[in-house]
């Protein structure tokens, strides 16, 4: 018998190739249907992106919080404040009594602008002395401050439209002196580089710990951990990555200072301690994801699902105060939102712990909540 006859293979049945391909297609759809997390990602990620970019993101923020130091109560002063509010960029939320309270509000980030109307302002205007109205702006986010500051030029004429002034508009009776604090050159590097510290830490810390428990299960080493208390397992999983995250933060901040000229006006020790708190918070959230996911793919998907709103709603890419109220409430539930305020305030403003109490307490609360959920989920998994 010839070699050709020995190696002869039967002819492939008609449409056999397409039948096998169809069978593979059906199998993949069935598997996708069973993997509910992956199926949810397919639907939720584009919907979430569309909703956030359509409703929450606003590159020209309005109604930004401002404080006023009103050293005299006059008709002209009230007209000026009303004209500023009518621009839709300013919203006066605080009235302070002295310069110290004025500076504290800017350092803590509770307001973005401060307006000081000096004593004897209206009398100086009537006498033709051209007094100055002082406006201080928190320019750590240049995008949020620039539009509001550019609108100040129209305020002089608007404020005096129904008051005493009807003279030459080329020489108005008073001037507005705007002082962009903390970032007078409106450099985007001073805003982005500190923000990158929190963004990179969020992404890496979530992924590292989100894969921790699922990796143990897939490798078959989870059984050796069942005899250990959950607190020991969590600490053993989290502490090494705290050190890794601290090293990452040090590298990013060091490069920012040496290559991009980002200053550090505040305490390095305070920045280090609050960075460790932020790292521990993200690790706790990532560990929670690892107890919710059934495999490493699902853990990665959950991490990305959390990272996407973090980068969009935290104030890293777009002004936080330019978002609607519901988006700001969601942003307050994200650790990155609070850490961005902390790292920018310490590096650019020189803020102290007293100025950052709200964000520090918020980070600590989010960490405790994530740890509690992780412990509860881990125990259910062991059953």
Short mmCIF file of C-alpha atoms in Angstrom, two decimals:
data_model
loop_
_atom_site.label_atom_id
_atom_site.label_comp_id
_atom_site.label_asym_id
_atom_site.label_seq_id
_atom_site.Cartn_x
_atom_site.Cartn_y
_atom_site.Cartn_z
CA UNK A 1 0.00 0.00 0.00
CA UNK A 2 1.36 3.42 -0.94
CA UNK A 3 2.35 6.11 1.55
CA UNK A 4 -0.42 8.35 0.21
CA UNK A 5 -3.00 5.71 1.08
CA UNK A 6 -1.55 5.18 4.56
CA UNK A 7 -1.74 8.91 5.38
CA UNK A 8 -5.08 9.53 3.79
CA UNK A 9 -7.51 11.41 6.02
CA UNK A 10 -11.22 11.30 5.52
CA UNK A 11 -12.78 14.30 3.90
CA UNK A 12 -14.10 16.93 6.32
CA UNK A 13 -17.87 16.86 6.57
CA UNK A 14 -19.71 19.57 4.74
CA UNK A 15 -19.91 22.82 6.80
CA UNK A 16 -17.81 21.16 9.57
CA UNK A 17 -15.62 24.23 9.96
CA UNK A 18 -18.60 26.55 10.47
CA UNK A 19 -20.29 24.12 12.86
CA UNK A 20 -17.24 24.02 15.10
CA UNK A 21 -16.91 27.79 14.92
CA UNK A 22 -20.58 28.16 15.84
CA UNK A 23 -20.10 25.79 18.78
CA UNK A 24 -17.21 27.92 20.04
CA UNK A 25 -19.30 31.06 19.72
CA UNK A 26 -22.12 29.51 21.73
CA UNK A 27 -19.67 28.33 24.40
CA UNK A 28 -18.14 31.81 24.77
CA UNK A 29 -21.55 33.46 25.11
CA UNK A 30 -22.61 30.91 27.74
CA UNK A 31 -19.38 31.50 29.65
CA UNK A 32 -19.83 35.26 29.42
CA UNK A 33 -23.40 34.90 30.71
CA UNK A 34 -22.17 32.93 33.71
CA UNK A 35 -19.44 35.49 34.45
CA UNK A 36 -21.78 38.19 35.70
CA UNK A 37 -19.02 40.59 36.73
CA UNK A 38 -17.52 40.68 33.23
CA UNK A 39 -20.98 41.05 31.69
CA UNK A 40 -21.74 43.94 34.05
CA UNK A 41 -18.47 45.65 33.08
CA UNK A 42 -19.44 45.52 29.41
CA UNK A 43 -22.65 47.39 30.15
CA UNK A 44 -21.69 49.61 33.09
CA UNK A 45 -18.37 51.10 31.95
CA UNK A 46 -19.67 52.85 28.78
CA UNK A 47 -22.86 53.92 30.58
CA UNK A 48 -20.86 55.33 33.50
CA UNK A 49 -18.48 57.17 31.19
CA UNK A 50 -21.36 58.67 29.24
CA UNK A 51 -23.18 59.80 32.39
CA UNK A 52 -20.08 61.29 34.02
CA UNK A 53 -18.87 63.16 30.95
CA UNK A 54 -22.37 64.26 30.03
CA UNK A 55 -23.64 65.44 33.41
CA UNK A 56 -20.80 65.68 35.95
CA UNK A 57 -17.80 67.08 34.06
CA UNK A 58 -17.62 70.85 33.62
CA UNK A 59 -14.41 72.62 32.63
CA UNK A 60 -15.83 76.09 33.39
CA UNK A 61 -16.98 75.85 37.01
CA UNK A 62 -19.49 78.31 38.40
CA UNK A 63 -20.72 79.34 41.83
CA UNK A 64 -17.34 78.81 43.45
CA UNK A 65 -17.26 79.34 47.24
CA UNK A 66 -15.84 82.66 48.36
CA UNK A 67 -15.39 84.54 51.63
CA UNK A 68 -15.67 88.27 52.21
CA UNK A 69 -13.87 90.49 54.68
CA UNK A 70 -16.22 93.45 54.82
CA UNK A 71 -14.51 96.17 56.83
CA UNK A 72 -17.31 98.62 56.08
CA UNK A 73 -20.98 98.04 55.35
CA UNK A 74 -21.90 100.41 52.52
CA UNK A 75 -24.18 100.50 49.51
CA UNK A 76 -21.22 100.42 47.14
CA UNK A 77 -19.73 97.38 48.89
CA UNK A 78 -22.98 95.46 48.63
CA UNK A 79 -23.30 96.43 44.95
CA UNK A 80 -19.83 95.09 44.26
CA UNK A 81 -20.54 91.77 45.98
CA UNK A 82 -23.84 91.45 44.13
CA UNK A 83 -22.11 92.18 40.82
CA UNK A 84 -19.58 89.43 41.55
CA UNK A 85 -22.34 86.94 42.28
CA UNK A 86 -24.13 87.95 39.09
CA UNK A 87 -21.14 86.76 37.07
CA UNK A 88 -22.16 83.24 38.20
CA UNK A 89 -18.55 82.47 39.13
CA UNK A 90 -18.65 83.53 42.79
CA UNK A 91 -20.86 82.33 45.63
CA UNK A 92 -20.24 84.02 48.98
CA UNK A 93 -20.53 81.41 51.71
CA UNK A 94 -18.51 82.97 54.55
CA UNK A 95 -18.11 86.41 56.10
CA UNK A 96 -14.92 86.65 58.12
CA UNK A 97 -13.88 89.11 60.79
CA UNK A 98 -10.13 89.35 60.29
CA UNK A 99 -7.31 88.46 57.90
CA UNK A 100 -6.25 85.41 59.94
CA UNK A 101 -9.65 83.74 59.47
CA UNK A 102 -9.52 84.78 55.83
CA UNK A 103 -6.16 83.00 55.32
CA UNK A 104 -7.27 79.90 57.26
CA UNK A 105 -10.24 79.36 54.96
CA UNK A 106 -7.99 79.50 51.89
CA UNK A 107 -5.43 77.15 53.45
CA UNK A 108 -8.07 74.57 54.33
CA UNK A 109 -9.70 74.77 50.89
CA UNK A 110 -13.12 75.67 52.28
CA UNK A 111 -13.23 78.66 49.93
CA UNK A 112 -11.44 79.36 46.67
CA UNK A 113 -11.67 83.15 46.77
CA UNK A 114 -11.52 85.89 49.34
CA UNK A 115 -12.69 89.46 48.81
CA UNK A 116 -11.59 92.30 51.08
CA UNK A 117 -13.38 95.63 51.00
CA UNK A 118 -11.19 98.01 53.04
CA UNK A 119 -12.42 100.53 55.56
CA UNK A 120 -13.33 103.91 54.04
CA UNK A 121 -13.70 102.39 50.58
CA UNK A 122 -16.84 104.26 49.51
CA UNK A 123 -15.59 107.59 50.85
CA UNK A 124 -12.36 107.16 48.88
CA UNK A 125 -14.35 106.45 45.73
CA UNK A 126 -16.42 109.63 46.15
CA UNK A 127 -13.27 111.68 46.64
CA UNK A 128 -11.69 110.24 43.49
CA UNK A 129 -8.80 108.47 45.25
CA UNK A 130 -9.26 105.22 43.25
CA UNK A 131 -9.03 102.77 46.16
CA UNK A 132 -8.25 99.09 45.59
CA UNK A 133 -10.56 96.16 46.11
CA UNK A 134 -8.53 93.08 47.05
CA UNK A 135 -9.38 89.61 45.66
CA UNK A 136 -7.29 86.61 46.73
CA UNK A 137 -7.68 83.36 44.77
CA UNK A 138 -6.59 79.81 45.53
CA UNK A 139 -4.82 79.11 42.25
CA UNK A 140 -3.67 75.56 43.04
CA UNK A 141 -6.21 74.58 40.39
CA UNK A 142 -5.60 77.14 37.60
CA UNK A 143 -8.60 75.97 35.58
CA UNK A 144 -11.04 76.70 38.38
CA UNK A 145 -9.57 80.11 39.19
CA UNK A 146 -8.76 81.53 35.76
CA UNK A 147 -12.31 81.99 34.47
CA UNK A 148 -13.48 83.65 37.66
CA UNK A 149 -10.50 86.02 37.76
CA UNK A 150 -10.98 86.98 34.13
CA UNK A 151 -14.56 88.07 34.88
CA UNK A 152 -13.43 90.69 37.39
CA UNK A 153 -12.82 93.25 34.66
CA UNK A 154 -16.56 93.70 34.06
CA UNK A 155 -17.46 94.07 37.70
CA UNK A 156 -16.47 97.74 38.06
CA UNK A 157 -18.97 98.98 35.50
CA UNK A 158 -21.69 96.55 36.60
CA UNK A 159 -21.41 97.46 40.27
CA UNK A 160 -21.69 101.19 39.56
CA UNK A 161 -24.41 101.00 36.92
CA UNK A 162 -27.11 101.98 39.45
CA UNK A 163 -24.93 103.91 41.88
CA UNK A 164 -23.02 107.15 41.84
CA UNK A 165 -20.59 106.65 38.98
CA UNK A 166 -21.37 107.88 35.46
CA UNK A 167 -17.94 109.09 34.36
CA UNK A 168 -15.33 107.94 31.89
CA UNK A 169 -15.12 104.11 31.79
CA UNK A 170 -11.45 104.35 30.83
CA UNK A 171 -10.63 105.66 34.31
CA UNK A 172 -12.92 103.85 36.80
CA UNK A 173 -13.19 105.19 40.37
CA UNK A 174 -11.64 102.05 41.93
CA UNK A 175 -9.48 99.14 40.88
CA UNK A 176 -9.56 95.42 41.57
CA UNK A 177 -6.27 93.84 42.60
CA UNK A 178 -6.38 90.10 42.09
CA UNK A 179 -3.73 87.99 43.79
CA UNK A 180 -3.45 84.37 42.65
CA UNK A 181 -2.02 82.63 45.69
CA UNK A 182 0.02 79.40 45.81
CA UNK A 183 0.40 79.26 42.02
CA UNK A 184 0.71 82.82 40.72
CA UNK A 185 2.06 81.74 37.33
CA UNK A 186 -0.92 79.40 36.82
CA UNK A 187 1.47 76.54 36.04
CA UNK A 188 -0.35 73.31 35.28
CA UNK A 189 2.64 71.30 36.53
CA UNK A 190 2.09 72.51 40.08
CA UNK A 191 -1.42 71.11 39.92
CA UNK A 192 -0.85 67.89 37.96
CA UNK A 193 2.35 66.53 39.54
CA UNK A 194 1.01 66.40 43.13
CA UNK A 195 -2.21 64.93 41.76
CA UNK A 196 -0.27 62.18 40.02
CA UNK A 197 0.95 60.95 43.39
CA UNK A 198 -2.58 60.04 44.45
CA UNK A 199 -3.65 58.79 41.01
CA UNK A 200 -0.73 56.39 40.57
CA UNK A 201 -1.01 55.14 44.15
CA UNK A 202 -4.73 54.50 43.70
CA UNK A 203 -4.22 52.44 40.55
CA UNK A 204 -1.28 50.36 41.77
CA UNK A 205 -2.47 49.76 45.34
CA UNK A 206 -5.92 48.65 44.21
CA UNK A 207 -4.52 46.20 41.66
CA UNK A 208 -1.88 44.75 44.00
CA UNK A 209 -4.29 43.85 46.76
CA UNK A 210 -7.31 43.09 44.60
CA UNK A 211 -5.35 40.15 43.19
CA UNK A 212 -4.07 38.93 46.55
CA UNK A 213 -6.86 36.58 47.73
CA UNK A 214 -7.94 35.44 44.26
CA UNK A 215 -4.33 34.58 43.42
CA UNK A 216 -4.12 32.39 46.53
CA UNK A 217 -7.31 30.58 45.52
CA UNK A 218 -6.22 29.99 41.94
CA UNK A 219 -2.80 28.72 43.03
CA UNK A 220 -4.32 26.37 45.58
CA UNK A 221 -2.47 27.97 48.52
CA UNK A 222 -5.55 29.39 50.19
CA UNK A 223 -6.04 26.35 52.41
CA UNK A 224 -2.80 27.06 54.26
CA UNK A 225 -4.17 30.47 55.26
CA UNK A 226 -7.47 29.20 56.65
CA UNK A 227 -5.95 28.32 60.02
CA UNK A 228 -4.68 31.87 60.57
CA UNK A 229 -6.78 34.70 62.07
CA UNK A 230 -8.17 37.08 59.47
CA UNK A 231 -6.37 40.06 61.04
CA UNK A 232 -3.01 38.37 60.58
CA UNK A 233 -3.82 37.53 56.97
CA UNK A 234 -4.89 41.10 56.23
CA UNK A 235 -1.86 42.65 57.90
CA UNK A 236 0.45 40.22 56.13
CA UNK A 237 -1.12 41.13 52.80
CA UNK A 238 -1.30 44.90 53.35
CA UNK A 239 1.90 45.92 55.20
CA UNK A 240 4.35 44.97 52.38
CA UNK A 241 2.37 47.05 49.91
CA UNK A 242 2.31 50.00 52.31
CA UNK A 243 6.09 50.07 52.00
CA UNK A 244 5.87 49.67 48.22
CA UNK A 245 3.34 52.51 47.98
CA UNK A 246 5.45 54.76 50.20
CA UNK A 247 8.43 54.12 47.93
CA UNK A 248 6.33 54.99 44.87
CA UNK A 249 5.12 58.23 46.47
CA UNK A 250 8.69 59.19 47.40
CA UNK A 251 9.88 58.61 43.84
CA UNK A 252 7.05 60.65 42.28
CA UNK A 253 7.43 63.56 44.70
CA UNK A 254 11.21 63.52 44.32
CA UNK A 255 10.98 63.66 40.54
CA UNK A 256 8.38 66.41 40.77
CA UNK A 257 10.64 68.53 42.96
CA UNK A 258 13.90 67.92 41.08
CA UNK A 259 12.70 67.92 37.46
CA UNK A 260 9.52 70.00 37.48
CA UNK A 261 10.27 72.46 40.26
CA UNK A 262 7.22 71.65 42.38
CA UNK A 263 7.76 73.22 45.82
CA UNK A 264 7.07 71.65 49.20
CA UNK A 265 6.07 74.43 51.59
CA UNK A 266 4.53 72.17 54.24
CA UNK A 267 5.81 69.47 56.56
CA UNK A 268 7.36 66.42 54.91
CA UNK A 269 6.56 64.36 57.99
CA UNK A 270 2.87 65.28 57.80
CA UNK A 271 2.83 64.49 54.09
CA UNK A 272 4.44 61.11 54.75
CA UNK A 273 2.00 60.17 57.52
CA UNK A 274 -1.10 61.15 55.55
CA UNK A 275 0.27 59.39 52.46
CA UNK A 276 0.58 56.19 54.50
CA UNK A 277 -3.03 56.64 55.62
CA UNK A 278 -4.13 57.06 52.01
CA UNK A 279 -2.14 54.00 50.91
CA UNK A 280 -3.68 51.89 53.69
CA UNK A 281 -7.16 53.08 52.66
CA UNK A 282 -6.66 52.01 49.05
CA UNK A 283 -5.16 48.70 50.11
CA UNK A 284 -8.19 48.03 52.29
CA UNK A 285 -10.52 48.74 49.37
CA UNK A 286 -8.45 46.53 47.07
CA UNK A 287 -8.52 43.75 49.64
CA UNK A 288 -12.31 44.08 49.78
CA UNK A 289 -12.45 43.64 46.01
CA UNK A 290 -10.32 40.50 46.30
CA UNK A 291 -12.89 38.96 48.64
CA UNK A 292 -15.75 39.85 46.27
CA UNK A 293 -14.14 38.53 43.09
CA UNK A 294 -14.05 34.86 42.10
CA UNK A 295 -10.91 35.12 39.97
CA UNK A 296 -8.12 37.53 39.10
CA UNK A 297 -9.91 38.84 36.01
CA UNK A 298 -12.91 39.89 38.07
CA UNK A 299 -10.60 41.49 40.65
CA UNK A 300 -8.97 43.58 37.90
CA UNK A 301 -12.37 44.57 36.53
CA UNK A 302 -13.62 45.69 39.93
CA UNK A 303 -10.45 47.73 40.42
CA UNK A 304 -10.90 49.50 37.09
CA UNK A 305 -14.56 50.09 37.86
CA UNK A 306 -13.51 51.92 41.02
CA UNK A 307 -10.54 53.71 39.46
CA UNK A 308 -12.51 55.29 36.60
CA UNK A 309 -14.85 57.43 38.76
CA UNK A 310 -11.94 58.16 41.10
CA UNK A 311 -9.94 59.84 38.38
CA UNK A 312 -12.96 61.71 36.98
CA UNK A 313 -14.74 62.82 40.17
CA UNK A 314 -11.81 63.53 42.49
CA UNK A 315 -10.72 66.84 40.97
CA UNK A 316 -7.61 65.45 39.28
CA UNK A 317 -8.69 66.01 35.67
CA UNK A 318 -11.57 68.46 36.12
CA UNK A 319 -12.38 71.09 38.79
CA UNK A 320 -14.17 69.40 41.68
CA UNK A 321 -16.32 72.40 42.52
CA UNK A 322 -17.45 72.68 38.92
CA UNK A 323 -19.39 69.43 39.17
CA UNK A 324 -23.08 69.27 40.19
CA UNK A 325 -23.95 68.56 43.80
CA UNK A 326 -24.72 64.86 43.31
CA UNK A 327 -21.35 64.33 41.64
CA UNK A 328 -19.57 66.13 44.49
CA UNK A 329 -21.31 63.85 47.00
CA UNK A 330 -20.05 60.80 45.09
CA UNK A 331 -16.60 62.35 44.92
CA UNK A 332 -16.52 62.80 48.70
CA UNK A 333 -16.85 59.01 49.03
CA UNK A 334 -13.60 58.45 47.12
CA UNK A 335 -10.24 58.43 48.94
CA UNK A 336 -8.48 60.11 46.02
CA UNK A 337 -10.63 63.24 46.42
CA UNK A 338 -9.43 63.83 49.95
CA UNK A 339 -5.82 62.93 49.27
CA UNK A 340 -5.58 65.32 46.33
CA UNK A 341 -6.63 68.14 48.62
CA UNK A 342 -4.12 67.01 51.22
CA UNK A 343 -1.09 66.64 48.95
CA UNK A 344 -1.75 69.89 47.07
CA UNK A 345 -2.41 71.81 50.27
CA UNK A 346 0.76 70.59 52.00
CA UNK A 347 3.05 70.99 48.99
CA UNK A 348 1.72 74.24 47.53
CA UNK A 349 0.13 76.02 50.49
CA UNK A 350 2.06 74.79 53.49
CA UNK A 351 -1.15 73.70 55.23
CA UNK A 352 -1.03 72.02 58.63
CA UNK A 353 -3.01 69.16 60.12
CA UNK A 354 -5.43 71.68 61.64
CA UNK A 355 -6.27 72.88 58.12
CA UNK A 356 -6.76 69.30 56.86
CA UNK A 357 -8.90 67.81 59.63
CA UNK A 358 -11.91 67.11 57.42
CA UNK A 359 -10.01 65.19 54.75
CA UNK A 360 -7.91 63.28 57.30
CA UNK A 361 -10.98 62.11 59.20
CA UNK A 362 -12.68 61.18 55.93
CA UNK A 363 -9.72 59.01 54.85
CA UNK A 364 -9.60 57.29 58.22
CA UNK A 365 -13.35 56.59 58.12
CA UNK A 366 -13.15 55.15 54.59
CA UNK A 367 -10.29 52.89 55.65
CA UNK A 368 -12.22 51.53 58.65
CA UNK A 369 -15.31 50.94 56.51
CA UNK A 370 -13.34 49.06 53.84
CA UNK A 371 -11.57 46.94 56.45
CA UNK A 372 -14.86 46.03 58.11
CA UNK A 373 -16.39 44.93 54.81
CA UNK A 374 -13.25 42.95 53.94
CA UNK A 375 -13.31 41.07 57.25
CA UNK A 376 -17.01 40.23 56.90
CA UNK A 377 -16.62 39.07 53.30
CA UNK A 378 -13.52 37.03 54.06
CA UNK A 379 -15.30 35.10 56.79
CA UNK A 380 -18.17 34.29 54.48
CA UNK A 381 -15.73 33.07 51.88
CA UNK A 382 -14.12 30.72 54.40
CA UNK A 383 -17.45 29.11 55.13
#
